[in-house]
Amino acid sequence: MKKQFVVIGLGRFGGSVTRTLVSLGHEVMGIDRDERRVQEFAPVLAHVYQADSTDEAVMRQLGVHNMDHAIVAIGEDLQASILSTLILKDMGVPYVTAKANNDYHQRVLEGLGADQIVHPERDTGIRVAHQVTSKNTVEYLELSPEHSLVEIIAPDNFCGRTIKTLNVRAKYGCNIMAIRRKDNEMVVAPHADDYIYEGDLLVVIGKNIDITRFEKAIG
Ligand code: ADP
């Protein structure tokens, strides 16, 4: 059976989540208290309603309690974000993802039983800082508070050498998980004898301190 999503708040973040879910083929209900947002999403969504998500009776009328996954994408209005999350969990929505604006907000959302808490601004900030300080880093993803994954342009001194001779694991404690070749071909879990070529992108995983050391070493 297909999963049913409801996105509450169709601003920049919620709007982007909604469009992507739709493009991935999912059924999405959209809710926003602002009529203009509802109009904007009418061509994209079969079910989009102007409603206040802090009104439990209205949420029930719309069938929000029958959804599999709710995404609370309310930006500025902390009270609305908190109340909506509380109501969704109270109504028995199995999985609630909520956007937090800061650590205090996160703690409150956790206390209310949010299943996943995201920090889009903070995460983008971290990624951009890595991209601007290390000219080879094109993508940075925090996997846990201690581990991350980076996509790095193969430095010149790596090219024409094998993974074994580079010895990245022993030198930096990081693992090359995949190589994306110039023609977009992916070599997943490369072999020690695989070569790195100019224009390759390396997907590297490791502890944050090791990744930072690796990024610094390759410039
Ligand atoms: P972003 O930074 O993602 O654009 P915004 O704060 O601009 O965040 O957008 C949040 C959206 O959530 C707005 O469109 C706003 O109308 C909507 N919203 C805020 N509170 C509620 C609520 N109680 N019920 C429904 N929609 C809400």
XYZ file of C-alpha atoms and ligand atoms in Angstrom:
246
model
C 0.000 0.000 0.000
C 1.153 3.505 -0.816
C 2.214 5.754 2.036
C 0.138 8.868 2.561
C 1.879 12.094 3.538
C 0.542 15.347 4.899
C 2.717 18.456 4.794
C 1.715 21.232 7.176
C 3.079 24.630 6.154
C 3.753 25.170 2.459
C 6.514 27.786 2.798
C 9.963 27.430 1.229
C 10.902 24.284 3.165
C 7.486 22.592 3.245
C 6.915 23.562 -0.383
C 10.183 21.990 -1.449
C 9.461 18.786 0.519
C 5.997 18.648 -1.074
C 7.177 19.107 -4.660
C 9.881 16.480 -4.201
C 7.487 13.933 -2.652
C 5.095 14.478 -5.573
C 7.899 14.073 -8.105
C 8.821 10.804 -6.376
C 5.276 9.573 -6.994
C 3.814 9.907 -3.497
C 0.353 11.034 -2.510
C 0.564 14.261 -0.524
C -2.037 16.344 1.278
C -1.024 19.966 1.839
C -2.284 22.251 4.592
C -1.562 25.927 5.116
C -3.477 28.646 6.903
C -2.524 31.130 4.204
C -4.906 31.069 1.231
C -2.167 32.251 -1.163
C -0.018 29.185 -0.432
C -3.040 26.959 -0.984
C -3.652 28.611 -4.380
C 0.014 28.176 -5.267
C -0.133 24.432 -4.597
C -3.544 23.765 -6.130
C -1.985 22.749 -9.496
C 0.496 20.426 -7.755
C -1.709 18.653 -5.189
C -5.078 16.920 -5.479
C -5.738 17.647 -1.819
C -4.659 21.009 -0.479
C -6.596 22.862 2.186
C -6.609 26.196 3.904
C -6.758 25.317 7.594
C -5.140 25.997 10.927
C -3.230 22.901 12.002
C -3.622 23.837 15.660
C -7.365 23.162 15.380
C -7.728 19.460 16.142
C -11.376 19.211 15.086
C -10.571 20.627 11.646
C -7.570 18.303 11.287
C -9.834 15.327 11.982
C -12.415 16.545 9.482
C -9.691 16.619 6.850
C -8.666 13.068 7.741
C -5.183 13.985 8.936
C -5.378 11.236 11.600
C -5.457 8.630 8.796
C -2.138 9.736 7.294
C 0.969 7.578 7.640
C 3.486 10.392 7.872
C 3.101 14.070 8.759
C 5.714 16.745 8.129
C 5.429 19.867 10.270
C 7.134 22.509 8.166
C 6.075 25.588 10.086
C 8.862 28.139 10.162
C 8.612 31.147 12.419
C 5.544 30.418 14.531
C 7.003 28.287 17.346
C 3.723 27.915 19.159
C 1.954 26.658 16.041
C 4.763 24.194 15.311
C 4.672 22.791 18.854
C 0.880 22.584 19.089
C 0.584 20.954 15.668
C 3.156 18.301 16.567
C 1.336 17.601 19.835
C -2.018 17.234 18.063
C -0.598 14.967 15.351
C 0.978 12.587 17.869
C -2.179 12.748 20.016
C -4.314 11.789 17.013
C -2.099 8.767 16.482
C -0.221 9.697 13.297
C 2.463 6.979 13.235
C 5.390 9.094 12.042
C 5.877 12.824 12.505
C 8.818 14.750 11.094
C 9.132 18.261 12.489
C 11.366 21.156 11.556
C 13.223 22.744 14.469
C 14.532 26.292 14.456
C 16.984 25.811 17.333
C 18.057 23.368 20.047
C 15.358 24.415 22.537
C 12.696 23.902 19.896
C 14.230 20.481 19.167
C 14.033 19.462 22.828
C 10.372 20.434 23.051
C 9.549 18.533 19.834
C 11.410 15.481 21.148
C 9.441 15.665 24.397
C 6.192 15.694 22.433
C 7.173 12.500 20.649
C 8.206 13.793 17.217
C 9.786 10.823 15.437
C 12.260 12.817 13.378
C 13.505 16.351 13.848
C 15.224 18.206 11.048
C 17.274 21.403 11.060
C 17.421 22.464 7.417
C 19.091 25.844 8.031
C 21.717 24.449 10.403
C 22.486 21.503 8.101
C 22.792 23.705 5.047
C 25.064 26.044 7.024
C 27.386 23.162 7.939
C 27.454 21.922 4.341
C 28.160 25.348 2.883
C 30.963 25.960 5.401
C 32.645 22.705 4.327
C 32.182 23.536 0.666
C 33.690 27.017 0.961
C 36.650 26.019 3.132
C 37.674 22.926 1.227
C 37.758 23.549 -2.499
C 37.514 19.826 -3.233
C 34.370 19.178 -1.162
C 31.191 19.239 -3.219
C 28.834 17.611 -0.737
C 28.855 17.151 3.024
C 26.319 15.113 4.931
C 26.239 14.600 8.680
C 25.295 10.950 9.300
C 25.321 11.174 13.089
C 26.845 13.606 15.600
C 30.135 11.729 15.111
C 30.158 10.544 11.520
C 29.823 12.193 8.165
C 29.978 11.516 4.492
C 31.678 13.791 1.969
C 31.818 13.871 -1.779
C 35.248 15.085 -2.806
C 36.820 15.883 -6.170
C 39.794 13.544 -6.497
C 42.887 15.674 -5.816
C 45.585 15.714 -8.544
C 48.000 13.617 -6.501
C 45.412 10.808 -6.235
C 44.962 10.468 -9.982
C 46.499 7.450 -11.691
C 46.933 5.639 -8.383
C 45.075 2.740 -6.809
C 43.103 2.878 -3.590
C 45.610 0.476 -2.056
C 48.615 2.721 -2.707
C 46.784 5.836 -1.471
C 46.117 4.068 1.812
C 43.421 6.560 2.842
C 42.097 4.264 5.541
C 45.417 3.876 7.339
C 46.498 7.496 6.831
C 43.264 9.312 7.639
C 40.906 6.709 9.125
C 38.388 7.335 6.327
C 36.890 4.908 3.823
C 36.318 5.487 0.112
C 32.832 4.020 -0.267
C 32.257 4.805 -3.919
C 33.785 6.523 -6.942
C 31.680 8.533 -9.372
C 33.452 8.638 -12.733
C 33.354 11.592 -15.131
C 30.664 9.846 -17.205
C 28.540 9.372 -14.029
C 29.310 5.667 -13.816
C 29.346 4.645 -10.149
C 31.859 2.215 -8.717
C 30.259 1.188 -5.441
C 32.491 -0.367 -2.761
C 35.613 -0.051 -4.930
C 38.301 -2.691 -4.832
C 41.759 -1.929 -3.448
C 43.142 -2.316 -6.977
C 40.721 0.188 -8.545
C 42.345 3.309 -9.966
C 41.378 6.911 -9.309
C 41.227 9.066 -12.437
C 41.123 12.790 -13.047
C 37.571 14.122 -12.690
C 36.479 11.343 -10.311
C 34.317 12.166 -7.328
C 35.100 10.166 -4.209
C 32.400 9.353 -1.672
C 34.217 9.154 1.639
C 32.804 8.178 5.010
C 34.396 8.501 8.426
C 34.466 10.114 11.835
C 34.068 13.888 11.714
C 37.591 14.514 13.011
C 39.073 12.148 10.438
C 37.039 13.629 7.593
C 38.176 17.133 8.578
C 41.790 15.937 8.702
C 41.378 14.348 5.272
C 39.778 17.499 3.789
C 42.647 19.609 5.160
C 45.328 17.254 3.893
C 44.034 17.279 0.334
C 43.596 21.055 0.359
P 9.877 28.713 5.428
O 11.134 29.291 6.032
O 9.937 27.234 5.238
O 9.405 29.442 4.183
P 7.617 29.969 6.683
O 7.494 30.335 8.116
O 7.732 31.082 5.694
O 8.795 28.940 6.569
O 6.410 29.065 6.210
C 5.664 28.312 7.052
C 4.286 28.123 6.465
O 3.506 27.531 7.489
C 3.590 29.425 6.065
O 3.100 29.308 4.749
C 2.478 29.561 7.094
O 1.305 30.128 6.540
C 2.247 28.117 7.505
N 1.690 28.008 8.848
C 2.152 28.581 9.989
N 1.368 28.259 11.033
C 0.386 27.456 10.550
C -0.738 26.792 11.144
N -1.012 26.886 12.444
N -1.531 26.058 10.334
C -1.281 25.943 9.028
N -0.247 26.540 8.412
C 0.575 27.287 9.155
